[in-house]
PDB file of C-alpha atoms in Angstrom:
ATOM      1  CA  UNK A   1       0.000   0.000   0.000  1.00  0.00           C
ATOM      2  CA  UNK A   2       1.220   3.488  -0.822  1.00  0.00           C
ATOM      3  CA  UNK A   3       2.778   5.614   1.895  1.00  0.00           C
ATOM      4  CA  UNK A   4       0.946   8.923   2.247  1.00  0.00           C
ATOM      5  CA  UNK A   5       2.121  11.723   4.522  1.00  0.00           C
ATOM      6  CA  UNK A   6       0.272  14.779   5.784  1.00  0.00           C
ATOM      7  CA  UNK A   7       1.989  17.947   6.968  1.00  0.00           C
ATOM      8  CA  UNK A   8      -0.176  18.552  10.040  1.00  0.00           C
ATOM      9  CA  UNK A   9      -0.074  22.231  10.970  1.00  0.00           C
ATOM     10  CA  UNK A  10      -1.171  22.927  14.527  1.00  0.00           C
ATOM     11  CA  UNK A  11      -1.949  26.008  16.620  1.00  0.00           C
ATOM     12  CA  UNK A  12      -1.175  25.510  20.318  1.00  0.00           C
ATOM     13  CA  UNK A  13      -1.542  21.765  19.844  1.00  0.00           C
ATOM     14  CA  UNK A  14      -4.798  21.872  17.881  1.00  0.00           C
ATOM     15  CA  UNK A  15      -4.714  20.797  14.216  1.00  0.00           C
ATOM     16  CA  UNK A  16      -5.854  23.477  11.786  1.00  0.00           C
ATOM     17  CA  UNK A  17      -9.250  22.646  10.205  1.00  0.00           C
ATOM     18  CA  UNK A  18      -7.630  22.000   6.819  1.00  0.00           C
ATOM     19  CA  UNK A  19      -5.460  19.287   8.383  1.00  0.00           C
ATOM     20  CA  UNK A  20      -8.542  17.225   9.231  1.00  0.00           C
ATOM     21  CA  UNK A  21      -9.636  17.542   5.596  1.00  0.00           C
ATOM     22  CA  UNK A  22      -6.193  16.368   4.409  1.00  0.00           C
ATOM     23  CA  UNK A  23      -6.278  13.402   6.784  1.00  0.00           C
ATOM     24  CA  UNK A  24      -9.719  12.395   5.500  1.00  0.00           C
ATOM     25  CA  UNK A  25      -8.416  12.359   1.934  1.00  0.00           C
ATOM     26  CA  UNK A  26      -5.049  10.814   2.729  1.00  0.00           C
ATOM     27  CA  UNK A  27      -6.422   7.736   4.515  1.00  0.00           C
ATOM     28  CA  UNK A  28      -8.300   6.783   1.346  1.00  0.00           C
ATOM     29  CA  UNK A  29      -5.026   6.752  -0.600  1.00  0.00           C
ATOM     30  CA  UNK A  30      -2.737   4.601   1.546  1.00  0.00           C
ATOM     31  CA  UNK A  31      -1.062   4.117   4.926  1.00  0.00           C
ATOM     32  CA  UNK A  32      -1.034   7.538   6.454  1.00  0.00           C
ATOM     33  CA  UNK A  33       1.628   9.257   8.533  1.00  0.00           C
ATOM     34  CA  UNK A  34       1.235  12.755   9.960  1.00  0.00           C
ATOM     35  CA  UNK A  35       4.026  15.153  10.846  1.00  0.00           C
ATOM     36  CA  UNK A  36       3.203  17.648  13.625  1.00  0.00           C
ATOM     37  CA  UNK A  37       5.796  20.270  14.510  1.00  0.00           C
ATOM     38  CA  UNK A  38       6.119  23.044  17.073  1.00  0.00           C
ATOM     39  CA  UNK A  39       5.387  23.596  20.767  1.00  0.00           C
ATOM     40  CA  UNK A  40       2.353  21.619  21.905  1.00  0.00           C
ATOM     41  CA  UNK A  41       2.320  19.413  18.805  1.00  0.00           C
ATOM     42  CA  UNK A  42       2.025  16.266  20.916  1.00  0.00           C
ATOM     43  CA  UNK A  43      -1.450  17.409  22.023  1.00  0.00           C
ATOM     44  CA  UNK A  44      -2.646  16.887  18.453  1.00  0.00           C
ATOM     45  CA  UNK A  45      -1.825  13.164  18.349  1.00  0.00           C
ATOM     46  CA  UNK A  46      -5.220  11.950  19.590  1.00  0.00           C
ATOM     47  CA  UNK A  47      -7.104  14.027  17.012  1.00  0.00           C
ATOM     48  CA  UNK A  48      -4.764  12.995  14.212  1.00  0.00           C
ATOM     49  CA  UNK A  49      -5.388   9.361  15.156  1.00  0.00           C
ATOM     50  CA  UNK A  50      -9.173   9.840  15.109  1.00  0.00           C
ATOM     51  CA  UNK A  51      -8.875  11.002  11.521  1.00  0.00           C
ATOM     52  CA  UNK A  52      -6.857   7.996  10.433  1.00  0.00           C
ATOM     53  CA  UNK A  53      -3.175   8.690  11.072  1.00  0.00           C
ATOM     54  CA  UNK A  54      -1.418   5.389  11.786  1.00  0.00           C
ATOM     55  CA  UNK A  55       1.852   7.043  12.724  1.00  0.00           C
ATOM     56  CA  UNK A  56       2.665  10.553  13.925  1.00  0.00           C
ATOM     57  CA  UNK A  57       6.067  12.207  13.964  1.00  0.00           C
ATOM     58  CA  UNK A  58       6.216  14.886  16.656  1.00  0.00           C
ATOM     59  CA  UNK A  59       8.925  17.495  17.212  1.00  0.00           C
ATOM     60  CA  UNK A  60       8.141  20.285  19.674  1.00  0.00           C
ATOM     61  CA  UNK A  61      11.157  22.546  19.242  1.00  0.00           C
ATOM     62  CA  UNK A  62      10.189  26.243  19.392  1.00  0.00           C
ATOM     63  CA  UNK A  63      12.110  26.877  16.169  1.00  0.00           C
ATOM     64  CA  UNK A  64       9.237  25.390  14.165  1.00  0.00           C
ATOM     65  CA  UNK A  65       7.037  28.213  15.487  1.00  0.00           C
ATOM     66  CA  UNK A  66       9.549  31.051  15.427  1.00  0.00           C
ATOM     67  CA  UNK A  67      11.469  30.464  12.165  1.00  0.00           C
ATOM     68  CA  UNK A  68       9.659  30.470   8.835  1.00  0.00           C
ATOM     69  CA  UNK A  69       9.706  27.188   6.900  1.00  0.00           C
ATOM     70  CA  UNK A  70      13.420  26.364   7.007  1.00  0.00           C
ATOM     71  CA  UNK A  71      13.460  24.040  10.075  1.00  0.00           C
ATOM     72  CA  UNK A  72      10.387  22.161   8.791  1.00  0.00           C
ATOM     73  CA  UNK A  73      11.972  21.718   5.349  1.00  0.00           C
ATOM     74  CA  UNK A  74      15.217  20.442   6.863  1.00  0.00           C
ATOM     75  CA  UNK A  75      13.398  17.911   9.052  1.00  0.00           C
ATOM     76  CA  UNK A  76      10.996  16.749   6.339  1.00  0.00           C
ATOM     77  CA  UNK A  77      13.845  16.238   3.879  1.00  0.00           C
ATOM     78  CA  UNK A  78      15.606  13.956   6.371  1.00  0.00           C
ATOM     79  CA  UNK A  79      12.465  11.988   7.241  1.00  0.00           C
ATOM     80  CA  UNK A  80      11.436  11.569   3.601  1.00  0.00           C
ATOM     81  CA  UNK A  81      14.895  10.271   2.692  1.00  0.00           C
ATOM     82  CA  UNK A  82      14.592   7.684   5.466  1.00  0.00           C
ATOM     83  CA  UNK A  83      10.986   6.510   5.012  1.00  0.00           C
ATOM     84  CA  UNK A  84      10.468   7.202   1.293  1.00  0.00           C
ATOM     85  CA  UNK A  85       6.693   7.803   1.181  1.00  0.00           C
ATOM     86  CA  UNK A  86       4.979   8.084  -2.190  1.00  0.00           C
ATOM     87  CA  UNK A  87       2.928  11.215  -1.565  1.00  0.00           C
ATOM     88  CA  UNK A  88       3.083  14.214   0.791  1.00  0.00           C
ATOM     89  CA  UNK A  89       0.018  16.429   1.195  1.00  0.00           C
ATOM     90  CA  UNK A  90       0.003  20.001   2.481  1.00  0.00           C
ATOM     91  CA  UNK A  91      -2.842  22.404   3.142  1.00  0.00           C
ATOM     92  CA  UNK A  92      -2.809  25.446   0.887  1.00  0.00           C
ATOM     93  CA  UNK A  93      -2.083  27.800   3.776  1.00  0.00           C
ATOM     94  CA  UNK A  94       0.690  30.395   4.035  1.00  0.00           C
ATOM     95  CA  UNK A  95       2.955  28.003   5.916  1.00  0.00           C
ATOM     96  CA  UNK A  96       1.935  25.006   3.805  1.00  0.00           C
ATOM     97  CA  UNK A  97       2.814  26.804   0.576  1.00  0.00           C
ATOM     98  CA  UNK A  98       6.086  28.063   1.990  1.00  0.00           C
ATOM     99  CA  UNK A  99       7.229  24.666   3.234  1.00  0.00           C
ATOM    100  CA  UNK A 100       6.020  22.673   0.216  1.00  0.00           C
ATOM    101  CA  UNK A 101       7.654  24.941  -2.375  1.00  0.00           C
ATOM    102  CA  UNK A 102      11.000  24.974  -0.572  1.00  0.00           C
ATOM    103  CA  UNK A 103      10.841  21.200  -0.081  1.00  0.00           C
ATOM    104  CA  UNK A 104      10.103  20.697  -3.779  1.00  0.00           C
ATOM    105  CA  UNK A 105      13.202  22.690  -4.684  1.00  0.00           C
ATOM    106  CA  UNK A 106      15.268  20.782  -2.142  1.00  0.00           C
ATOM    107  CA  UNK A 107      14.174  17.337  -3.378  1.00  0.00           C
ATOM    108  CA  UNK A 108      13.890  18.172  -7.081  1.00  0.00           C
ATOM    109  CA  UNK A 109      10.448  16.607  -7.172  1.00  0.00           C
ATOM    110  CA  UNK A 110       7.052  17.665  -8.487  1.00  0.00           C
ATOM    111  CA  UNK A 111       4.772  20.014  -6.563  1.00  0.00           C
ATOM    112  CA  UNK A 112       1.164  20.377  -7.685  1.00  0.00           C
ATOM    113  CA  UNK A 113      -0.633  23.369  -6.143  1.00  0.00           C
ATOM    114  CA  UNK A 114      -4.262  24.428  -5.839  1.00  0.00           C
ATOM    115  CA  UNK A 115      -5.512  20.825  -5.960  1.00  0.00           C
ATOM    116  CA  UNK A 116      -9.050  19.788  -5.101  1.00  0.00           C
ATOM    117  CA  UNK A 117      -8.701  16.013  -5.458  1.00  0.00           C
ATOM    118  CA  UNK A 118      -6.141  13.216  -5.688  1.00  0.00           C
ATOM    119  CA  UNK A 119      -6.527   9.678  -6.974  1.00  0.00           C
ATOM    120  CA  UNK A 120      -4.256   6.746  -7.716  1.00  0.00           C
ATOM    121  CA  UNK A 121      -3.430   6.169 -11.400  1.00  0.00           C
ATOM    122  CA  UNK A 122      -1.031   3.709 -13.059  1.00  0.00           C
ATOM    123  CA  UNK A 123       1.157   3.389  -9.994  1.00  0.00           C
ATOM    124  CA  UNK A 124       1.303   7.151  -9.526  1.00  0.00           C
ATOM    125  CA  UNK A 125      -1.071   9.970  -8.762  1.00  0.00           C
ATOM    126  CA  UNK A 126      -3.689  11.906 -10.692  1.00  0.00           C
ATOM    127  CA  UNK A 127      -4.203  15.353  -9.199  1.00  0.00           C
ATOM    128  CA  UNK A 128      -7.192  17.520 -10.087  1.00  0.00           C
ATOM    129  CA  UNK A 129      -6.817  21.307 -10.073  1.00  0.00           C
ATOM    130  CA  UNK A 130      -9.381  23.951 -11.115  1.00  0.00           C
ATOM    131  CA  UNK A 131      -8.356  26.487 -13.750  1.00  0.00           C
ATOM    132  CA  UNK A 132      -9.927  29.727 -14.974  1.00  0.00           C
ATOM    133  CA  UNK A 133     -11.951  30.235 -11.820  1.00  0.00           C
ATOM    134  CA  UNK A 134     -13.087  26.635 -11.709  1.00  0.00           C
ATOM    135  CA  UNK A 135     -14.594  26.616 -15.209  1.00  0.00           C
ATOM    136  CA  UNK A 136     -12.030  23.985 -16.248  1.00  0.00           C
ATOM    137  CA  UNK A 137     -10.657  21.039 -14.276  1.00  0.00           C
ATOM    138  CA  UNK A 138      -7.176  19.834 -15.175  1.00  0.00           C
ATOM    139  CA  UNK A 139      -5.832  16.419 -14.168  1.00  0.00           C
ATOM    140  CA  UNK A 140      -2.068  16.255 -13.755  1.00  0.00           C
ATOM    141  CA  UNK A 141      -0.136  12.973 -13.598  1.00  0.00           C
ATOM    142  CA  UNK A 142       3.401  13.841 -12.418  1.00  0.00           C
ATOM    143  CA  UNK A 143       6.234  11.813 -13.926  1.00  0.00           C
ATOM    144  CA  UNK A 144       9.007  13.273 -11.745  1.00  0.00           C
ATOM    145  CA  UNK A 145      10.674  11.139  -9.100  1.00  0.00           C
ATOM    146  CA  UNK A 146       8.801  10.697  -5.849  1.00  0.00           C
ATOM    147  CA  UNK A 147       7.561  11.694  -3.491  1.00  0.00           C
ATOM    148  CA  UNK A 148       4.913  13.777  -5.194  1.00  0.00           C
ATOM    149  CA  UNK A 149       4.064  16.918  -3.233  1.00  0.00           C
ATOM    150  CA  UNK A 150       0.512  18.287  -3.392  1.00  0.00           C
ATOM    151  CA  UNK A 151      -1.049  21.445  -1.971  1.00  0.00           C
ATOM    152  CA  UNK A 152      -4.794  20.961  -1.428  1.00  0.00           C
ATOM    153  CA  UNK A 153      -7.190  23.875  -1.178  1.00  0.00           C
ATOM    154  CA  UNK A 154      -9.187  24.297   2.052  1.00  0.00           C
ATOM    155  CA  UNK A 155     -12.783  23.022   1.840  1.00  0.00           C
ATOM    156  CA  UNK A 156     -11.941  20.730  -1.090  1.00  0.00           C
ATOM    157  CA  UNK A 157     -12.669  17.725   1.144  1.00  0.00           C
ATOM    158  CA  UNK A 158     -15.264  17.332   3.891  1.00  0.00           C
ATOM    159  CA  UNK A 159     -13.489  16.340   7.099  1.00  0.00           C
ATOM    160  CA  UNK A 160     -14.814  13.141   8.662  1.00  0.00           C
ATOM    161  CA  UNK A 161     -13.346  11.022  11.487  1.00  0.00           C
ATOM    162  CA  UNK A 162     -12.227   7.544  10.474  1.00  0.00           C
ATOM    163  CA  UNK A 163     -14.790   4.790  11.032  1.00  0.00           C
ATOM    164  CA  UNK A 164     -12.273   2.473  12.727  1.00  0.00           C
ATOM    165  CA  UNK A 165      -9.494   4.627  14.105  1.00  0.00           C
ATOM    166  CA  UNK A 166      -6.982   3.478  16.667  1.00  0.00           C
ATOM    167  CA  UNK A 167      -4.229   5.132  18.649  1.00  0.00           C
ATOM    168  CA  UNK A 168      -1.399   5.984  16.256  1.00  0.00           C
ATOM    169  CA  UNK A 169       2.220   5.031  16.715  1.00  0.00           C
ATOM    170  CA  UNK A 170       4.028   8.135  17.966  1.00  0.00           C
ATOM    171  CA  UNK A 171       7.689   8.871  17.299  1.00  0.00           C
ATOM    172  CA  UNK A 172       8.882  11.882  19.264  1.00  0.00           C
ATOM    173  CA  UNK A 173      11.910  13.570  17.739  1.00  0.00           C
ATOM    174  CA  UNK A 174      14.373  15.568  19.808  1.00  0.00           C
ATOM    175  CA  UNK A 175      17.288  16.076  17.436  1.00  0.00           C
ATOM    176  CA  UNK A 176      18.649  19.656  17.537  1.00  0.00           C
ATOM    177  CA  UNK A 177      17.243  22.213  15.110  1.00  0.00           C
ATOM    178  CA  UNK A 178      19.895  24.374  13.457  1.00  0.00           C
ATOM    179  CA  UNK A 179      18.822  28.019  13.419  1.00  0.00           C
ATOM    180  CA  UNK A 180      22.292  29.492  12.994  1.00  0.00           C
ATOM    181  CA  UNK A 181      21.816  30.269   9.291  1.00  0.00           C
ATOM    182  CA  UNK A 182      20.309  33.611   8.187  1.00  0.00           C
ATOM    183  CA  UNK A 183      16.568  32.967   8.132  1.00  0.00           C
ATOM    184  CA  UNK A 184      13.281  34.855   8.303  1.00  0.00           C
ATOM    185  CA  UNK A 185      11.895  34.839  11.832  1.00  0.00           C
ATOM    186  CA  UNK A 186       8.519  35.587  13.339  1.00  0.00           C
ATOM    187  CA  UNK A 187       9.040  38.618  15.590  1.00  0.00           C
ATOM    188  CA  UNK A 188       5.487  39.221  16.773  1.00  0.00           C
ATOM    189  CA  UNK A 189       2.064  37.583  16.608  1.00  0.00           C
ATOM    190  CA  UNK A 190      -1.182  39.499  16.920  1.00  0.00           C
ATOM    191  CA  UNK A 191      -4.629  38.055  17.495  1.00  0.00           C
ATOM    192  CA  UNK A 192      -7.303  39.973  15.655  1.00  0.00           C
ATOM    193  CA  UNK A 193     -10.405  40.679  17.708  1.00  0.00           C
ATOM    194  CA  UNK A 194     -13.507  39.176  16.182  1.00  0.00           C
ATOM    195  CA  UNK A 195     -17.098  38.419  17.069  1.00  0.00           C
ATOM    196  CA  UNK A 196     -19.471  35.783  15.684  1.00  0.00           C
ATOM    197  CA  UNK A 197     -18.438  32.630  13.813  1.00  0.00           C
ATOM    198  CA  UNK A 198     -15.157  32.352  11.949  1.00  0.00           C
ATOM    199  CA  UNK A 199     -15.466  33.013   8.238  1.00  0.00           C
ATOM    200  CA  UNK A 200     -14.079  29.601   7.304  1.00  0.00           C
ATOM    201  CA  UNK A 201     -16.474  27.753   9.626  1.00  0.00           C
ATOM    202  CA  UNK A 202     -19.655  29.828   9.260  1.00  0.00           C
ATOM    203  CA  UNK A 203     -22.856  28.165   8.047  1.00  0.00           C
ATOM    204  CA  UNK A 204     -24.108  31.529   6.783  1.00  0.00           C
ATOM    205  CA  UNK A 205     -21.935  34.261   5.252  1.00  0.00           C
ATOM    206  CA  UNK A 206     -22.999  37.790   4.395  1.00  0.00           C
ATOM    207  CA  UNK A 207     -20.479  39.235   1.974  1.00  0.00           C
ATOM    208  CA  UNK A 208     -20.132  42.697   0.491  1.00  0.00           C
ATOM    209  CA  UNK A 209     -18.578  44.199  -2.627  1.00  0.00           C
ATOM    210  CA  UNK A 210     -17.891  47.620  -4.114  1.00  0.00           C
ATOM    211  CA  UNK A 211     -21.588  47.905  -4.893  1.00  0.00           C
ATOM    212  CA  UNK A 212     -22.073  48.930  -1.269  1.00  0.00           C
ATOM    213  CA  UNK A 213     -20.653  52.300  -2.263  1.00  0.00           C
ATOM    214  CA  UNK A 214     -18.688  53.137   0.889  1.00  0.00           C
ATOM    215  CA  UNK A 215     -16.966  51.331   3.776  1.00  0.00           C
ATOM    216  CA  UNK A 216     -19.449  52.637   6.360  1.00  0.00           C
ATOM    217  CA  UNK A 217     -22.206  50.713   4.587  1.00  0.00           C
ATOM    218  CA  UNK A 218     -20.710  47.478   5.888  1.00  0.00           C
ATOM    219  CA  UNK A 219     -22.505  48.383   9.126  1.00  0.00           C
ATOM    220  CA  UNK A 220     -25.747  47.035   7.688  1.00  0.00           C
ATOM    221  CA  UNK A 221     -23.972  43.785   6.785  1.00  0.00           C
ATOM    222  CA  UNK A 222     -22.788  43.533  10.389  1.00  0.00           C
ATOM    223  CA  UNK A 223     -26.379  44.021  11.569  1.00  0.00           C
ATOM    224  CA  UNK A 224     -27.751  41.421   9.181  1.00  0.00           C
ATOM    225  CA  UNK A 225     -25.010  38.957  10.092  1.00  0.00           C
ATOM    226  CA  UNK A 226     -25.720  39.450  13.805  1.00  0.00           C
ATOM    227  CA  UNK A 227     -29.391  38.619  13.272  1.00  0.00           C
ATOM    228  CA  UNK A 228     -28.596  35.535  11.185  1.00  0.00           C
ATOM    229  CA  UNK A 229     -25.668  34.282  13.265  1.00  0.00           C
ATOM    230  CA  UNK A 230     -23.524  34.755  10.179  1.00  0.00           C
ATOM    231  CA  UNK A 231     -19.971  35.804   9.428  1.00  0.00           C
ATOM    232  CA  UNK A 232     -19.132  38.823   7.281  1.00  0.00           C
ATOM    233  CA  UNK A 233     -16.901  38.506   4.219  1.00  0.00           C
ATOM    234  CA  UNK A 234     -15.762  40.786   1.427  1.00  0.00           C
ATOM    235  CA  UNK A 235     -14.594  40.793  -2.159  1.00  0.00           C
ATOM    236  CA  UNK A 236     -11.012  41.549  -3.149  1.00  0.00           C
ATOM    237  CA  UNK A 237     -12.043  44.932  -4.577  1.00  0.00           C
ATOM    238  CA  UNK A 238     -13.305  45.955  -1.150  1.00  0.00           C
ATOM    239  CA  UNK A 239     -10.117  44.799   0.557  1.00  0.00           C
ATOM    240  CA  UNK A 240      -7.928  46.469  -2.065  1.00  0.00           C
ATOM    241  CA  UNK A 241      -9.838  49.700  -1.435  1.00  0.00           C
ATOM    242  CA  UNK A 242      -9.030  49.452   2.265  1.00  0.00           C
ATOM    243  CA  UNK A 243     -12.659  49.101   3.351  1.00  0.00           C
ATOM    244  CA  UNK A 244     -12.031  45.810   5.138  1.00  0.00           C
ATOM    245  CA  UNK A 245      -8.885  43.951   6.340  1.00  0.00           C
ATOM    246  CA  UNK A 246      -7.458  41.128   4.278  1.00  0.00           C
ATOM    247  CA  UNK A 247      -8.788  38.592   6.776  1.00  0.00           C
ATOM    248  CA  UNK A 248     -12.271  39.281   5.353  1.00  0.00           C
ATOM    249  CA  UNK A 249     -11.310  38.536   1.749  1.00  0.00           C
ATOM    250  CA  UNK A 250     -12.980  35.616  -0.016  1.00  0.00           C
ATOM    251  CA  UNK A 251     -11.682  34.412  -3.354  1.00  0.00           C
ATOM    252  CA  UNK A 252      -8.698  33.098  -5.236  1.00  0.00           C
ATOM    253  CA  UNK A 253      -6.210  35.181  -3.252  1.00  0.00           C
ATOM    254  CA  UNK A 254      -8.278  35.118  -0.067  1.00  0.00           C
ATOM    255  CA  UNK A 255     -10.196  32.465   1.820  1.00  0.00           C
ATOM    256  CA  UNK A 256     -12.157  29.568   0.382  1.00  0.00           C
ATOM    257  CA  UNK A 257     -15.526  29.118   2.080  1.00  0.00           C
ATOM    258  CA  UNK A 258     -18.265  26.528   1.804  1.00  0.00           C
ATOM    259  CA  UNK A 259     -21.260  27.740   3.826  1.00  0.00           C
ATOM    260  CA  UNK A 260     -24.816  26.511   3.694  1.00  0.00           C
ATOM    261  CA  UNK A 261     -25.985  29.979   2.634  1.00  0.00           C
ATOM    262  CA  UNK A 262     -23.893  32.690   0.971  1.00  0.00           C
ATOM    263  CA  UNK A 263     -25.485  36.137   0.640  1.00  0.00           C
ATOM    264  CA  UNK A 264     -23.623  38.320  -1.884  1.00  0.00           C
ATOM    265  CA  UNK A 265     -24.478  42.001  -1.556  1.00  0.00           C
ATOM    266  CA  UNK A 266     -23.234  44.413  -4.199  1.00  0.00           C
ATOM    267  CA  UNK A 267     -20.803  41.814  -5.525  1.00  0.00           C
ATOM    268  CA  UNK A 268     -20.510  41.620  -9.302  1.00  0.00           C
ATOM    269  CA  UNK A 269     -19.297  38.026  -9.363  1.00  0.00           C
ATOM    270  CA  UNK A 270     -15.792  38.344 -10.795  1.00  0.00           C
ATOM    271  CA  UNK A 271     -14.048  35.006 -11.265  1.00  0.00           C
ATOM    272  CA  UNK A 272     -11.454  35.951  -8.665  1.00  0.00           C
ATOM    273  CA  UNK A 273     -14.206  36.079  -6.045  1.00  0.00           C
ATOM    274  CA  UNK A 274     -16.491  33.263  -7.117  1.00  0.00           C
ATOM    275  CA  UNK A 275     -13.720  30.663  -7.083  1.00  0.00           C
ATOM    276  CA  UNK A 276     -13.614  31.092  -3.314  1.00  0.00           C
ATOM    277  CA  UNK A 277     -17.352  30.709  -2.631  1.00  0.00           C
ATOM    278  CA  UNK A 278     -18.837  28.633  -5.442  1.00  0.00           C
ATOM    279  CA  UNK A 279     -19.011  25.627  -3.123  1.00  0.00           C
ATOM    280  CA  UNK A 280     -21.781  27.269  -1.072  1.00  0.00           C
ATOM    281  CA  UNK A 281     -24.930  25.142  -0.974  1.00  0.00           C
ATOM    282  CA  UNK A 282     -27.257  28.093  -1.616  1.00  0.00           C
ATOM    283  CA  UNK A 283     -26.181  31.420  -3.107  1.00  0.00           C
ATOM    284  CA  UNK A 284     -28.332  34.521  -2.767  1.00  0.00           C
ATOM    285  CA  UNK A 285     -27.317  37.647  -4.685  1.00  0.00           C
ATOM    286  CA  UNK A 286     -28.589  41.210  -4.529  1.00  0.00           C
ATOM    287  CA  UNK A 287     -27.247  43.605  -7.127  1.00  0.00           C
ATOM    288  CA  UNK A 288     -28.725  46.503  -9.053  1.00  0.00           C
ATOM    289  CA  UNK A 289     -27.010  45.388 -12.273  1.00  0.00           C
ATOM    290  CA  UNK A 290     -29.178  42.698 -13.918  1.00  0.00           C
ATOM    291  CA  UNK A 291     -26.183  41.670 -16.046  1.00  0.00           C
ATOM    292  CA  UNK A 292     -23.913  41.040 -13.053  1.00  0.00           C
ATOM    293  CA  UNK A 293     -22.169  37.638 -13.485  1.00  0.00           C
ATOM    294  CA  UNK A 294     -23.074  36.642  -9.917  1.00  0.00           C
ATOM    295  CA  UNK A 295     -26.654  36.003 -11.066  1.00  0.00           C
ATOM    296  CA  UNK A 296     -25.484  33.168 -13.337  1.00  0.00           C
ATOM    297  CA  UNK A 297     -24.551  31.101 -10.297  1.00  0.00           C
ATOM    298  CA  UNK A 298     -27.107  32.396  -7.783  1.00  0.00           C
ATOM    299  CA  UNK A 299     -29.945  30.157  -6.599  1.00  0.00           C
ATOM    300  CA  UNK A 300     -31.914  33.296  -5.765  1.00  0.00           C
ATOM    301  CA  UNK A 301     -31.137  36.613  -7.447  1.00  0.00           C
ATOM    302  CA  UNK A 302     -32.671  39.969  -6.564  1.00  0.00           C
ATOM    303  CA  UNK A 303     -32.130  42.917  -8.913  1.00  0.00           C
ATOM    304  CA  UNK A 304     -32.274  45.992  -6.748  1.00  0.00           C
ATOM    305  CA  UNK A 305     -30.503  48.490  -4.515  1.00  0.00           C
ATOM    306  CA  UNK A 306     -28.829  46.839  -1.540  1.00  0.00           C
ATOM    307  CA  UNK A 307     -29.204  50.078   0.435  1.00  0.00           C
ATOM    308  CA  UNK A 308     -32.982  49.730   0.257  1.00  0.00           C
ATOM    309  CA  UNK A 309     -33.343  45.944   0.356  1.00  0.00           C
ATOM    310  CA  UNK A 310     -30.936  45.031   3.157  1.00  0.00           C
ATOM    311  CA  UNK A 311     -32.474  47.331   5.823  1.00  0.00           C
ATOM    312  CA  UNK A 312     -35.886  45.863   4.976  1.00  0.00           C
ATOM    313  CA  UNK A 313     -34.433  42.374   5.201  1.00  0.00           C
ATOM    314  CA  UNK A 314     -32.958  43.127   8.637  1.00  0.00           C
ATOM    315  CA  UNK A 315     -36.312  44.468   9.801  1.00  0.00           C
ATOM    316  CA  UNK A 316     -38.126  41.395   8.505  1.00  0.00           C
ATOM    317  CA  UNK A 317     -35.718  39.015  10.244  1.00  0.00           C
ATOM    318  CA  UNK A 318     -36.086  40.934  13.508  1.00  0.00           C
ATOM    319  CA  UNK A 319     -39.844  40.929  13.128  1.00  0.00           C
ATOM    320  CA  UNK A 320     -39.939  37.146  12.688  1.00  0.00           C
ATOM    321  CA  UNK A 321     -37.742  36.818  15.774  1.00  0.00           C
ATOM    322  CA  UNK A 322     -40.238  38.906  17.739  1.00  0.00           C
ATOM    323  CA  UNK A 323     -37.971  41.916  18.168  1.00  0.00           C
TER     324      UNK A 323
END
């Protein structure tokens, strides 16, 4: 059976949500090993096992948290040379992209980015990646020497615990991490204050575009989101204009979301944006331009002025809630 590894990013010992998605996919492809690095990484072992990891490498040196990519690349290169897995999967996060690209250069092997699916094919791997905003799916079968490295987009796989999971074998590594070379270091971390559900996890998202007219008009999106228990998102045009921080951005260069309901307000539906939200189960769009591309993918489209419709919508929701 093929050896499949997952680069298991953790935050204070908790696997990032995308890691659980990677584990779900990886266990269908072969014997799975996870690699968890950084302080507190050992706390993630139980969760990694529940999602199908049969073996977990753990190294808790602080360098994996404080130095960008280099220590992880050095360690992975050594472990891969020893164990020789067939496939290594990374989440398409900032750290995942950084580590995977450097590791690809180090090993001289193929790296396929932006993938949404992987399957076995002729003794190798067939990797599916969306192109042109998802209007075309391309299947790549790497012929370079192994292991094949793949970056998978968040929300491409639905995370599910393994049906018959057991406690994984744990190998705790303590070998010294060399940080004497000139490297980029993390000097400060800041936690952004937020209320309501996280954008990536929200069942309902209310998202705004330049059609709102001005940054202060996001206030009505905040009110609507508060009534619906939703998260607020934004298009790249809004973020580029400085109306909202980058953490709100949904799309190709922002976050990928997959809510039950996505409400697009004043968003035209540019490909850059829709590629990050097209997985929503139900899409509702309000835009005064009847030719806006967003209507082609909306389940419910309303042609009208968001400044008139949204306040009425908020009032109606409050009324039904008895407020």
